[in-house]
Amino acid sequence: MRFLVFLLLSLASGASAQTSDPMARADEAYRAGRYAEAARHAETAVRQRPGLASAHVALSSARLRSGDASGAEQAARSALQRFPGDALLTALRADALLTLERFEDAIPLLDALRRSPPPGMTPEVARERAAQVRLVAAVRSSDPQQQLAWAREAREIAPEMLNARTLEAGALLALDRAPEAREVAEAALRLAPEDPVLLRLVAQADAASGDAAALSVSAARLAEAAPEDLSAALLAGRAYLASGETERAAETFGDVLERFADRPAAYDGVAAAYEQVGFAPAAVGVLEAWREIAPEDTAVVSRLGDALAASARPVEAEAVLDTLRAMGGNAAWSLRRSARAHALLDRWTDAARLYEAAFGASGDAADARAAVRAAHRVDDLDAVRRVAALWRARAPSPEAAAAYALSLPLPEARVPTRDLASGDDPRVALRLAQWNRDPTQAIRAARLALALVARGRADAQAALAGSGLQTDATPALERPGLDARAASRVAEDALALAVDLDAQRALEVLEELQASDPESAWIGAFQGRALAALGQVDRARDAFARAARLAPEAFVVHAEAGRWYESVGEWDAAALAWERAAALDGPAAYASLIRVHRARGSLGALADRWLARLRTTAHDEPLRQATIEALHKAGRSAEARALAGRG
């Protein structure tokens, strides 16, 4: 926003006519549009007649018109020290500040003009401009709280100004104050009942509040007021889905695709709406229609393949993704997606075949790992051996060696570990223990992993002692790809397996380990697990309690305690243990919390707590998904669908 630069009334006045030549020359140049020249003459006039206000006005005005807003502001500010309160100089300085986008500095000047407008400016115009500059400041601000303050000030100055109410409602939404935002927008709608921006704000407030029924009404109002607005129509359809009005949603989306048949965004929006609530078959129909009008669009083909997979149609998904490869798409990616489509229906032979092909195309160890796991699901050791052999050849690693070893009968399985000098790798020992269900091998894996952890700690302490520095970095160990944290996880998995296979022997090893490291909380947690397996309930409870006291920050301690309390039906204690685990690693504990609270009859309360957290936590997708599951299992499917629709 800019003020109108007031024409130099003083230059045209009798006072100007009596000034020396510099003012006359400034007047002539200004009227001819030679503003830089006018500014030079005005500077001379100011030096000769510093007490002449019109000379200062001419200087500031000419500089502003010549594009020198900074110089204009400086000239007006300096002149106002000599002529405080001069309306023309105040207006010129405000105009310069607005040109420089220094809105907050301009606001006090505009307020002064509102109280005492200069010649040629009505009080209404002064009031409107004082409000407008606040709106511009609000739009330019990235702080919703400051936006709200500016918008409210503008509304108080000009209550009839819709933009002020619109910005106020938007700021309230950004601050997660949806009910207040709705109230402000509804009040503004009394001034402009069909304003689509205000109607959209009402719908957004209903969506933020999770009120599916209200959203379906407000979204319908918006769609009716803006029939040519695709986003409004899509919002209405999504609102009907969230409120469970599936037939009305289908009717709305059908109308959208008919009226906006040439708009890819229409197909995209309808398909996404169905995908968000898990209506994959409906999404397939939309994507197939989209593919008909955009057959060469690889993104459409890709999404159609995914939707077919989610609709339990893996063979068709694979065919579509084959087409994607033929169109020049990423071969490994499409093979990987096809494999996942089969895996969703436990078609592990096909999944293994496609993951193997993806590894051949990409060389990515993740594809090899997925192929091995899928082949193991159907005991296809030939496929495991084939993939692992290629894996070892293309990217030699202990994990590849272990995968190959697990495809061979013992003692042959030990050969590749010796070949790759990985016989002392705890991951190899753990995989062999898992395959052969061998507690001796599991205990060996745990000892190897713990030795690496101890060596890493010693190396880190020596490095710190030499450098005098302190760091939280995890030390790297000699074994490639295995740091102290990863080695600790291997040790935990190995000890858990040993306890499950031979609790008494594992307990003896754990007691030996604890003797050398009495402050190890997670060893104490596994002691509790072993004691529980041996039926020594009181000792198990003491072991878990001691571990929690030693290391309240260790996830594994609370997780092990939670599992045991579940196994003996102590649901309150289990809930407390899993709550503590969730505070350390929420996504790893959410499923267990749902299970425990469902058993103790408090799943609804858990869902309410999570809903409250979601309203104050930005972009926590794991918590949102867990809350959807909790709501479904608590029998609150409508709320679950509404939350899914807001994803």
XYZ file of C-alpha atoms in Angstrom:
647
model
C 0.000 0.000 0.000
C 1.203 3.526 -0.756
C -0.130 6.923 0.102
C -0.863 9.316 -2.685
C 2.041 11.722 -2.727
C 0.473 15.097 -2.167
C 1.057 17.535 -4.995
C 3.297 20.262 -3.867
C 0.617 22.706 -2.942
C 3.197 24.932 -1.422
C 5.101 25.122 -4.713
C 1.990 26.382 -6.432
C 1.200 28.842 -3.642
C 2.101 32.480 -3.378
C 4.759 31.624 -0.787
C 6.572 29.462 -3.354
C 6.428 32.149 -5.999
C 8.341 34.480 -3.725
C 11.199 32.014 -3.016
C 14.571 32.132 -4.668
C 15.333 30.474 -7.965
C 16.056 26.955 -6.550
C 12.423 26.497 -5.533
C 11.193 27.791 -8.881
C 13.519 25.446 -10.717
C 12.439 22.573 -8.445
C 8.808 23.389 -9.209
C 9.469 23.448 -12.961
C 11.405 20.141 -12.946
C 8.810 18.429 -10.733
C 5.912 19.446 -12.996
C 7.882 18.160 -16.014
C 8.418 14.772 -14.313
C 12.179 15.279 -13.848
C 12.098 14.232 -10.206
C 15.829 13.661 -9.647
C 16.553 17.157 -10.945
C 13.734 18.548 -8.789
C 15.296 16.868 -5.745
C 18.677 18.537 -6.424
C 17.091 21.990 -6.657
C 15.013 21.301 -3.529
C 18.192 20.340 -1.618
C 19.650 23.753 -2.529
C 16.437 25.443 -1.387
C 16.576 23.613 1.971
C 20.161 24.754 2.522
C 19.269 28.345 1.663
C 15.926 28.476 3.507
C 15.920 25.749 6.213
C 12.947 27.366 7.866
C 10.736 27.051 4.797
C 8.503 23.977 5.244
C 7.566 23.856 1.567
C 11.237 23.326 0.615
C 11.414 20.243 2.850
C 8.121 18.977 1.421
C 9.466 19.451 -2.102
C 12.693 17.590 -1.265
C 10.991 14.585 0.315
C 8.332 14.408 -2.406
C 10.829 14.658 -5.284
C 13.069 11.984 -3.778
C 10.114 9.685 -3.300
C 8.906 10.167 -6.873
C 12.439 9.569 -8.211
C 12.561 6.171 -6.508
C 14.762 7.161 -3.564
C 12.377 6.085 -0.780
C 15.161 5.889 1.795
C 16.283 9.450 1.012
C 12.686 10.652 1.082
C 12.129 9.110 4.519
C 15.345 10.619 5.852
C 14.420 14.090 4.518
C 10.918 13.959 5.986
C 12.171 12.645 9.348
C 14.771 15.426 9.564
C 12.182 18.066 8.608
C 9.719 16.823 11.235
C 12.283 17.636 13.918
C 12.038 21.260 12.782
C 8.288 21.188 12.032
C 6.825 18.609 14.470
C 3.333 17.449 13.605
C 3.350 18.859 10.061
C 0.686 16.805 8.269
C 2.280 16.919 4.785
C 5.694 15.860 6.068
C 4.111 13.154 8.228
C 2.209 11.831 5.206
C 5.358 11.851 3.055
C 7.397 10.020 5.679
C 4.627 7.443 6.100
C 4.501 6.958 2.319
C 8.269 6.444 2.190
C 8.178 3.934 5.049
C 5.443 1.976 3.307
C 7.488 1.926 0.107
C 10.394 0.555 2.178
C 7.982 -2.031 3.696
C 8.694 -0.756 7.198
C 5.064 -1.179 8.151
C 5.455 -1.152 11.920
C 7.340 2.172 11.752
C 4.600 3.628 9.528
C 1.721 2.692 11.837
C 2.233 5.471 14.465
C 2.437 8.067 11.684
C -0.775 6.811 10.084
C -2.484 6.896 13.464
C -1.394 10.530 13.817
C -2.860 11.308 10.390
C -6.067 9.558 11.434
C -6.360 11.958 14.343
C -5.421 15.004 12.211
C -5.717 14.363 8.459
C -3.708 16.582 6.092
C -5.401 18.819 3.541
C -7.129 16.780 0.833
C -7.534 13.617 2.957
C -10.891 12.815 4.537
C -11.086 11.231 7.999
C -12.600 8.110 6.401
C -9.624 7.685 4.077
C -7.181 8.229 6.949
C -9.000 5.646 9.067
C -9.081 3.122 6.223
C -5.370 3.502 5.521
C -4.465 3.108 9.181
C -6.365 -0.187 9.144
C -4.914 -1.311 5.816
C -1.308 -0.900 6.893
C -1.986 -3.193 9.839
C -3.417 -5.791 7.484
C -0.338 -5.575 5.285
C 1.872 -5.949 8.373
C -0.176 -8.988 9.408
C 0.161 -10.603 5.974
C 3.922 -10.029 5.937
C 4.425 -11.394 9.458
C 5.314 -15.065 9.965
C 4.189 -15.015 13.610
C 0.498 -16.002 13.980
C 0.300 -14.256 17.354
C 1.499 -10.981 15.811
C -0.841 -11.501 12.843
C -3.723 -11.833 15.261
C -2.761 -8.618 17.089
C -2.522 -6.580 13.853
C -5.776 -8.011 12.476
C -7.665 -7.188 15.668
C -6.316 -3.645 15.713
C -7.414 -3.221 12.096
C -10.899 -4.553 12.934
C -11.226 -2.115 15.834
C -10.282 0.800 13.539
C -12.501 -0.296 10.626
C -15.150 -2.798 11.807
C -16.671 -2.972 8.329
C -13.411 -4.176 6.745
C -13.881 -7.867 5.873
C -10.185 -8.459 5.272
C -9.469 -7.707 8.932
C -11.917 -10.367 10.094
C -10.612 -12.829 7.511
C -7.038 -12.411 8.698
C -8.127 -12.617 12.336
C -9.889 -15.940 11.731
C -6.913 -17.269 9.782
C -4.501 -16.337 12.575
C -6.720 -18.022 15.158
C -6.714 -21.193 13.052
C -2.919 -21.086 12.846
C -2.848 -20.835 16.651
C -5.088 -23.957 16.960
C -7.972 -21.869 18.309
C -10.547 -23.282 15.902
C -13.736 -22.457 17.888
C -12.748 -18.773 18.116
C -11.810 -18.759 14.426
C -15.225 -20.132 13.531
C -16.956 -17.520 15.677
C -15.055 -14.656 13.996
C -15.723 -16.018 10.501
C -19.435 -16.541 11.202
C -19.709 -12.976 12.514
C -18.086 -11.695 9.333
C -20.514 -13.740 7.239
C -23.319 -11.579 8.600
C -21.710 -8.747 6.622
C -21.079 -10.882 3.510
C -23.218 -14.055 3.677
C -21.837 -15.662 0.497
C -18.148 -14.749 0.847
C -16.254 -17.921 -0.184
C -13.119 -17.053 1.774
C -15.085 -16.745 5.015
C -17.074 -19.904 4.248
C -13.803 -21.763 3.700
C -12.494 -20.544 7.053
C -15.630 -21.873 8.769
C -15.120 -25.253 7.092
C -11.445 -25.297 8.041
C -12.349 -24.523 11.647
C -14.846 -27.400 11.673
C -12.191 -29.712 10.237
C -9.642 -28.594 12.836
C -12.195 -29.184 15.613
C -12.858 -32.718 14.363
C -16.581 -32.051 14.068
C -17.429 -34.196 11.029
C -21.148 -33.373 11.095
C -20.545 -29.614 11.201
C -17.877 -29.936 8.520
C -20.266 -31.652 6.112
C -22.663 -28.694 6.487
C -20.055 -25.924 6.208
C -18.288 -27.597 3.292
C -21.609 -27.904 1.449
C -22.253 -24.178 2.029
C -18.844 -23.392 0.587
C -19.357 -25.604 -2.474
C -22.747 -23.990 -3.139
C -21.324 -20.465 -2.837
C -18.343 -21.241 -5.100
C -19.618 -23.731 -7.723
C -16.594 -23.209 -9.980
C -14.085 -23.747 -7.177
C -12.689 -27.281 -7.499
C -11.073 -27.238 -4.050
C -14.432 -26.331 -2.460
C -16.163 -29.262 -4.160
C -13.387 -31.643 -3.099
C -13.614 -30.402 0.473
C -17.342 -31.106 0.504
C -16.773 -34.652 -0.722
C -14.083 -35.301 1.874
C -16.373 -33.926 4.568
C -19.127 -36.373 3.591
C -16.629 -39.236 3.745
C -15.463 -38.140 7.193
C -19.029 -38.029 8.494
C -19.840 -41.464 7.069
C -22.131 -40.173 4.297
C -20.464 -42.352 1.660
C -23.311 -42.229 -0.869
C -23.445 -38.444 -0.733
C -19.655 -38.343 -1.050
C -19.787 -40.594 -4.118
C -22.461 -38.365 -5.652
C -20.399 -35.231 -4.964
C -17.210 -36.738 -6.347
C -19.058 -37.980 -9.426
C -20.282 -34.453 -10.038
C -16.730 -33.144 -9.572
C -15.335 -35.524 -12.192
C -18.135 -34.634 -14.588
C -17.808 -30.846 -14.224
C -14.003 -30.784 -14.097
C -13.325 -33.684 -16.457
C -10.415 -31.857 -18.096
C -8.703 -30.979 -14.792
C -6.059 -33.487 -13.569
C -6.394 -31.921 -10.110
C -9.986 -33.193 -9.950
C -8.943 -36.825 -10.429
C -5.982 -36.337 -8.112
C -8.139 -34.834 -5.348
C -10.915 -37.454 -5.562
C -8.458 -40.364 -5.651
C -6.518 -38.923 -2.703
C -9.729 -38.494 -0.710
C -10.625 -42.155 -1.188
C -7.054 -43.272 -0.448
C -6.983 -41.322 2.822
C -9.961 -43.225 4.217
C -8.833 -46.580 2.837
C -11.404 -46.856 0.024
C -8.849 -48.289 -2.392
C -11.368 -49.832 -4.850
C -13.028 -46.444 -5.335
C -9.602 -44.863 -5.828
C -8.836 -47.477 -8.501
C -11.908 -46.446 -10.502
C -10.921 -42.773 -10.389
C -7.307 -43.476 -11.334
C -8.372 -45.696 -14.227
C -10.525 -42.843 -15.553
C -7.607 -40.468 -15.119
C -5.320 -42.846 -16.985
C -7.708 -42.811 -19.938
C -7.234 -39.064 -20.413
C -3.513 -39.084 -19.501
C -2.147 -42.445 -20.721
C 1.460 -41.222 -20.840
C 1.520 -39.812 -17.304
C 3.839 -42.121 -15.345
C 2.704 -40.662 -12.006
C -0.886 -41.738 -12.741
C 0.227 -45.243 -13.746
C 2.312 -45.503 -10.582
C -0.581 -44.491 -8.320
C -2.914 -46.881 -10.105
C -0.499 -49.717 -9.419
C -0.403 -48.831 -5.735
C -4.200 -48.569 -5.539
C -4.621 -51.975 -7.200
C -2.199 -53.431 -4.669
C -4.138 -51.907 -1.787
C -7.330 -53.342 -3.328
C -5.903 -56.876 -3.075
C -5.405 -57.109 -6.859
C -1.651 -57.860 -7.002
C -1.631 -59.506 -10.441
C -3.255 -56.442 -12.027
C -0.933 -54.187 -10.021
C 2.073 -56.057 -11.366
C 0.773 -55.718 -14.940
C 0.278 -51.966 -14.525
C 3.749 -51.551 -13.044
C 5.191 -53.606 -15.899
C 3.667 -50.974 -18.171
C 5.359 -48.297 -16.077
C 8.754 -49.912 -16.693
C 8.013 -50.093 -20.409
C 7.255 -46.355 -20.322
C 10.754 -45.712 -19.013
C 9.914 -45.597 -15.319
C 12.312 -46.643 -12.593
C 12.542 -50.426 -13.022
C 13.692 -51.210 -9.491
C 11.005 -48.986 -7.991
C 8.174 -50.557 -9.994
C 9.419 -54.098 -9.256
C 9.607 -53.216 -5.585
C 6.033 -51.883 -5.608
C 4.830 -55.011 -7.398
C 6.537 -57.165 -4.775
C 4.807 -55.267 -1.984
C 1.474 -55.764 -3.715
C 1.938 -59.536 -3.532
C 3.322 -59.380 0.010
C 0.146 -57.662 1.211
C -1.733 -60.877 0.407
C 1.017 -63.204 1.717
C 1.925 -64.203 -1.846
C 5.523 -64.646 -0.746
C 6.767 -66.655 -3.722
C 5.793 -63.887 -6.116
C 7.073 -61.251 -3.696
C 10.456 -62.991 -3.461
C 10.666 -63.248 -7.273
C 9.987 -59.540 -7.723
C 12.253 -58.383 -4.902
C 15.028 -60.495 -6.424
C 14.456 -58.780 -9.780
C 14.475 -55.389 -8.035
C 17.841 -56.223 -6.458
C 19.161 -57.213 -9.864
C 18.098 -53.817 -11.206
C 19.198 -51.695 -8.243
C 21.929 -53.497 -6.324
C 20.286 -52.065 -3.202
C 20.865 -54.240 -0.138
C 17.331 -53.418 1.059
C 15.908 -55.268 -1.963
C 18.171 -58.257 -1.327
C 17.136 -58.289 2.321
C 13.443 -58.178 1.383
C 13.896 -60.990 -1.160
C 15.616 -63.181 1.421
C 12.881 -62.580 3.997
C 10.106 -63.299 1.492
C 11.793 -66.519 0.352
C 12.218 -67.626 3.974
C 8.458 -67.205 4.457
C 7.875 -70.104 2.063
C 11.062 -72.003 2.994
C 12.457 -71.504 -0.493
C 16.111 -71.939 0.455
C 17.172 -72.169 -3.182
C 15.856 -68.644 -3.737
C 17.538 -67.469 -0.523
C 20.843 -68.984 -1.638
C 20.567 -67.491 -5.125
C 19.842 -63.960 -3.848
C 22.431 -64.164 -1.071
C 25.117 -65.384 -3.476
C 24.470 -62.376 -5.724
C 24.378 -60.145 -2.660
C 27.786 -61.429 -1.481
C 29.218 -60.895 -4.945
C 27.871 -57.371 -5.461
C 28.124 -56.002 -1.930
C 30.138 -58.256 0.421
C 29.053 -57.785 4.024
C 28.524 -59.817 7.187
C 24.778 -59.606 6.631
C 25.108 -61.045 3.124
C 27.345 -63.802 4.493
C 24.825 -64.590 7.201
C 21.996 -64.701 4.661
C 23.961 -67.186 2.576
C 24.883 -69.193 5.664
C 21.249 -69.475 6.673
C 20.404 -71.021 3.302
C 22.834 -73.906 3.883
C 22.611 -76.873 6.273
C 25.138 -76.978 9.116
C 28.112 -77.396 9.121
C 28.232 -75.989 5.575
C 26.638 -72.787 6.865
C 29.866 -71.875 8.641
C 31.893 -71.881 5.438
C 30.855 -68.451 4.065
C 31.418 -66.806 7.445
C 35.033 -67.990 7.396
C 35.376 -66.947 3.769
C 34.447 -63.364 4.645
C 36.364 -63.300 7.946
C 33.078 -62.632 9.723
C 33.048 -65.564 12.104
C 33.367 -63.143 15.036
C 30.541 -60.901 13.821
C 27.721 -61.043 16.383
C 25.095 -60.529 13.690
C 26.178 -63.711 11.929
C 26.117 -65.638 15.204
C 22.675 -64.265 16.048
C 21.243 -65.175 12.626
C 22.586 -68.699 12.936
C 21.116 -68.943 16.432
C 17.742 -67.764 15.151
C 17.795 -70.211 12.256
C 18.901 -73.210 14.310
C 17.093 -72.226 17.545
C 20.439 -72.701 19.314
C 20.807 -71.092 22.780
C 24.586 -71.676 22.751
C 24.920 -69.679 19.548
C 22.595 -66.984 20.961
C 24.761 -66.613 24.071
C 27.880 -66.481 21.880
C 26.274 -63.718 19.796
C 25.491 -61.761 22.967
C 29.068 -62.100 24.246
C 30.533 -61.000 20.893
C 28.223 -57.982 20.781
C 28.964 -56.991 24.376
C 32.701 -57.253 23.706
C 32.311 -54.798 20.832
C 30.295 -52.445 23.039
C 32.952 -52.587 25.785
C 35.745 -52.009 23.259
C 33.890 -49.052 21.784
C 33.421 -47.501 25.220
C 37.088 -47.977 26.069
C 38.211 -46.454 22.772
C 35.868 -43.506 23.276
C 37.115 -42.902 26.822
C 40.737 -43.065 25.645
C 40.021 -40.597 22.849
C 38.276 -38.220 25.237
C 41.110 -38.469 27.747
C 43.609 -37.577 25.036
C 41.627 -34.672 23.625
C 40.106 -33.231 26.751
C 36.770 -33.044 24.927
C 33.365 -34.433 25.777
C 30.961 -35.767 23.183
C 27.718 -37.692 22.895
C 28.762 -39.322 19.627
C 28.542 -43.120 19.474
C 32.036 -44.550 18.818
C 32.600 -46.426 15.563
C 33.867 -49.986 15.979
C 36.171 -52.078 13.839
C 33.337 -54.142 12.423
C 32.024 -52.260 9.347
C 28.532 -50.880 9.784
C 28.295 -51.860 13.457
C 28.558 -49.072 16.004
C 28.123 -49.396 19.739
C 24.406 -48.688 19.590
C 23.832 -51.325 16.903
C 25.977 -53.811 18.818
C 23.849 -53.186 21.911
C 20.706 -53.997 19.927
C 22.284 -57.255 18.716
C 23.148 -58.148 22.318
C 19.571 -57.449 23.422
C 18.108 -59.590 20.626
C 20.541 -62.391 21.351
C 19.815 -62.411 25.087
C 16.065 -62.336 24.436
C 16.442 -65.368 22.153
C 18.608 -67.175 24.718
C 16.006 -66.583 27.444
C 13.244 -67.910 25.211
C 15.241 -71.019 24.266
C 16.859 -71.910 27.620
C 15.857 -69.593 30.461
C 17.960 -71.331 33.140
C 21.164 -71.229 31.126
C 20.491 -67.658 30.045
C 19.929 -66.643 33.682
C 23.324 -68.074 34.645
C 25.000 -66.072 31.859
C 23.090 -62.918 32.834
C 24.156 -63.273 36.470
C 27.753 -63.640 35.302
C 27.430 -60.546 33.103
C 25.837 -58.559 35.903
C 28.676 -59.449 38.259
C 31.084 -57.693 35.877
C 28.665 -54.812 35.185
C 26.357 -54.437 38.215
C 24.945 -51.102 37.027
C 23.674 -52.473 33.708
C 19.926 -51.920 33.804
C 19.067 -53.772 30.618
C 20.935 -56.888 31.769
C 18.749 -56.652 34.880
C 15.667 -56.407 32.668
C 16.572 -59.620 30.862
C 17.225 -61.234 34.235
C 13.646 -60.372 35.090
C 12.505 -61.969 31.827
C 14.466 -65.163 32.556
C 13.190 -65.348 36.152
C 9.643 -64.872 34.919
C 10.096 -67.709 32.414
C 11.301 -69.922 35.288
C 8.225 -69.054 37.369
C 10.135 -67.016 39.971
C 7.564 -64.227 39.986
C 8.698 -62.259 43.041
C 12.343 -62.224 41.936
C 11.255 -61.201 38.436
C 9.242 -58.285 39.806
C 12.225 -57.139 41.907
C 14.556 -57.408 38.901
C 12.301 -55.279 36.728
C 11.873 -52.663 39.465
C 15.638 -52.476 40.048
C 16.325 -52.103 36.319
C 13.839 -49.232 36.074
C 15.524 -47.473 39.015
C 18.984 -47.884 37.464
C 18.077 -46.614 34.015
C 14.697 -44.872 33.741
C 15.878 -43.546 30.364
C 16.312 -47.051 28.828
C 13.420 -48.067 26.569
C 14.228 -51.787 26.726
C 13.882 -51.809 30.527
C 10.287 -50.549 30.465
C 9.396 -52.633 27.401
C 10.557 -55.872 29.024
C 8.674 -55.004 32.207
C 5.550 -54.152 30.221
C 5.616 -57.475 28.356
C 5.973 -59.420 31.584
C 3.203 -57.544 33.414
C 0.964 -58.286 30.439
C 1.813 -61.973 30.591
C 0.675 -62.200 34.218
C -2.392 -60.015 33.730
C -1.196 -57.072 35.821
C -2.744 -54.543 33.444
C -2.278 -51.380 35.519
C 1.434 -52.082 35.967
C 1.729 -53.003 32.289
C 0.080 -49.719 31.273
C 2.473 -47.731 33.477
C 5.523 -49.546 32.042
C 4.421 -48.969 28.444
C 3.623 -45.308 29.177
C 7.203 -44.876 30.380
C 8.467 -46.658 27.265
C 6.299 -44.431 25.051
C 7.797 -41.324 26.641
C 11.175 -42.525 25.316
C 10.085 -43.917 21.939
C 6.402 -43.374 21.218
C 6.078 -45.193 17.873
C 7.728 -48.307 19.320
C 5.230 -48.440 22.196
C 1.921 -47.251 20.724
C 0.703 -50.710 19.642
C 1.431 -52.143 23.088
C -0.381 -49.274 24.808
C -3.450 -49.901 22.638
C -3.350 -53.606 23.484
C -2.980 -53.040 27.244
C -5.595 -50.294 27.539
C -8.033 -52.376 25.524
C -7.548 -55.233 27.975
C -8.087 -52.988 31.001
C -11.122 -51.229 29.470
C -9.521 -47.799 29.197
C -8.884 -47.588 25.451
C -11.346 -44.709 24.991
C -9.535 -42.618 27.587
C -6.212 -43.349 25.861
C -7.669 -42.247 22.517
C -8.942 -39.013 24.105
C -5.492 -38.278 25.526
C -3.870 -38.836 22.154
C -6.466 -36.667 20.409
C -5.648 -33.858 22.846
C -1.940 -34.280 22.102
C -2.556 -34.168 18.366
C -4.244 -30.796 18.733
C -1.039 -29.360 20.200
C 1.557 -31.410 18.297
C 2.364 -30.576 14.688
C 2.898 -33.321 12.107
C 3.128 -36.364 14.410
C 2.103 -38.975 11.842
C 2.917 -42.088 14.000
C 0.716 -40.721 16.808
C -2.068 -39.879 14.340
C -2.053 -43.422 12.920
C -2.009 -44.918 16.418
C -4.935 -42.694 17.442
C -6.939 -43.826 14.396
C -6.341 -47.453 15.387
C -7.265 -46.765 19.017
C -10.511 -45.052 17.996
C -11.461 -47.938 15.706
C -10.792 -50.525 18.426
C -12.685 -48.416 20.957
C -15.757 -48.572 18.723
C -15.501 -44.930 17.636
C -15.185 -45.564 13.916
C -16.740 -42.278 12.819
C -14.100 -40.321 14.728
C -11.401 -42.580 13.316
C -12.562 -41.918 9.773
C -12.719 -38.193 10.447
C -9.165 -38.204 11.758
C -8.007 -40.266 8.786
C -9.636 -37.759 6.459
C -7.691 -34.916 8.047
C -4.384 -36.572 7.207
